[in-house]
Amino acid sequence: MRRADTLFARLFGIFVAAIFLGHLIGFLWFRAYGPPPPPPPQQAPSHMSEAGPRQPPPGPSPLVGPLVPLLLQLLLLLAAAWFGARLLTRPIRQLSAAAERLSENIDSTPLAESGPQEVRQAARSFNRMQGRIREQIAQRSRILTAVSHDLRTPLARIKLRVEELEDSRLRSRMSQDLGEMTGMLEATLTYLREQRASETLHLFDLQSLVESLVENAQDNGAAVSVVGDCTPLRTQPLALRSCLNNLLDNALRYAGQARIELHDSGRQVEVLVIDNGPGIPADQREAVFEPFFRLESSRNRNSGGVGLGLSIAREAARRLGGELLLEESPGGGLTAVLRLPRL
């Protein structure tokens, strides 16, 4: 019996029942309100009658005629079509909502494997896909942990041996290379952790976060300022801090100065990180969001980093339900535009 419970069978049953009920309504109506039998022939009227002139027969009842049963049948078929369409679209809506939850949180609740056979099969396939993705991410995390541990140990030993070199020029170059390798390792692990991280939403004071980031940068001697204000919003605090940290670090690395503007429209909050550095050509402003993409051919981490800062920032912005764009600053330079919806 469970195998016969399919979406096709349900829809077919609905329309068969609607057609049957429509014909039954028509039959019962014609039986109750059908046209009466023809009247017997009448005698010719006399000029003078004691009973006076004969009254005309009553007009037909408003229920007489095919319009009423046709209207009832139409309403019944419309109701069946509406119910059938709802039955068809409900599992699609559920699958779409589950996919949206999965895109935001890999550990979201699996789909309920209930309903018609096609819906159960789709839910099982979706849940198996979610389980495989979760297992692959967990496996990747285990590999990253092992790689991180196994690489840091030999790097630390090499660094100690480099310090024993007598040639100061060679020692300096090798120390710089080791520092870049360590930085690339840390940046890669941070990027991959950011992709895996998930947070719950909290009411968070964005303005206080921006002001604290600006104060920290000013304490380190950077020329950073902030203008504007905004009210708290529901967001993921760690992801938001990671995004703004990377945007501000990118601006200070290339321009040496930055200005942050806050714009609160009520429906969304816009954060602008503006610098007047060398900027990025318009045809490469999307490419710089790719992991490890760098405009410079140099591997000097002090100038170009490892090419993950903007990738981490956009990844965090997407987890927040927002968007991150790059535009040209007035007077030259780069403006990072972070738009966050009020959830």
mmCIF file of N, CA and C in Angstrom, residues 114 141 147 182 187 198 208 333:
data_model
loop_
_atom_site.group_PDB
_atom_site.id
_atom_site.type_symbol
_atom_site.label_atom_id
_atom_site.label_comp_id
_atom_site.label_asym_id
_atom_site.label_seq_id
_atom_site.Cartn_x
_atom_site.Cartn_y
_atom_site.Cartn_z
ATOM 1 N N SER A 114 8.882 11.888 4.786
ATOM 2 C CA SER A 114 7.470 11.520 4.849
ATOM 3 C C SER A 114 6.766 12.061 3.613
ATOM 4 N N SER A 141 38.708 18.801 7.796
ATOM 5 C CA SER A 141 39.172 19.425 9.036
ATOM 6 C C SER A 141 40.206 18.547 9.726
ATOM 7 N N VAL A 147 47.895 18.254 9.021
ATOM 8 C CA VAL A 147 48.882 18.992 8.230
ATOM 9 C C VAL A 147 49.449 20.148 9.038
ATOM 10 N N THR A 182 55.197 30.199 7.043
ATOM 11 C CA THR A 182 54.340 30.119 8.236
ATOM 12 C C THR A 182 53.097 30.971 8.069
ATOM 13 N N ALA A 187 47.313 31.546 7.165
ATOM 14 C CA ALA A 187 46.240 32.174 6.395
ATOM 15 C C ALA A 187 45.355 31.128 5.724
ATOM 16 N N SER A 198 30.214 28.202 11.828
ATOM 17 C CA SER A 198 28.792 28.564 11.843
ATOM 18 C C SER A 198 28.479 29.172 13.205
ATOM 19 N N SER A 208 30.115 49.883 17.778
ATOM 20 C CA SER A 208 31.151 49.693 18.797
ATOM 21 C C SER A 208 32.304 48.852 18.259
ATOM 22 N N GLY A 333 41.823 55.254 -5.655
ATOM 23 C CA GLY A 333 41.918 54.318 -4.538
ATOM 24 C C GLY A 333 40.829 53.260 -4.629
#
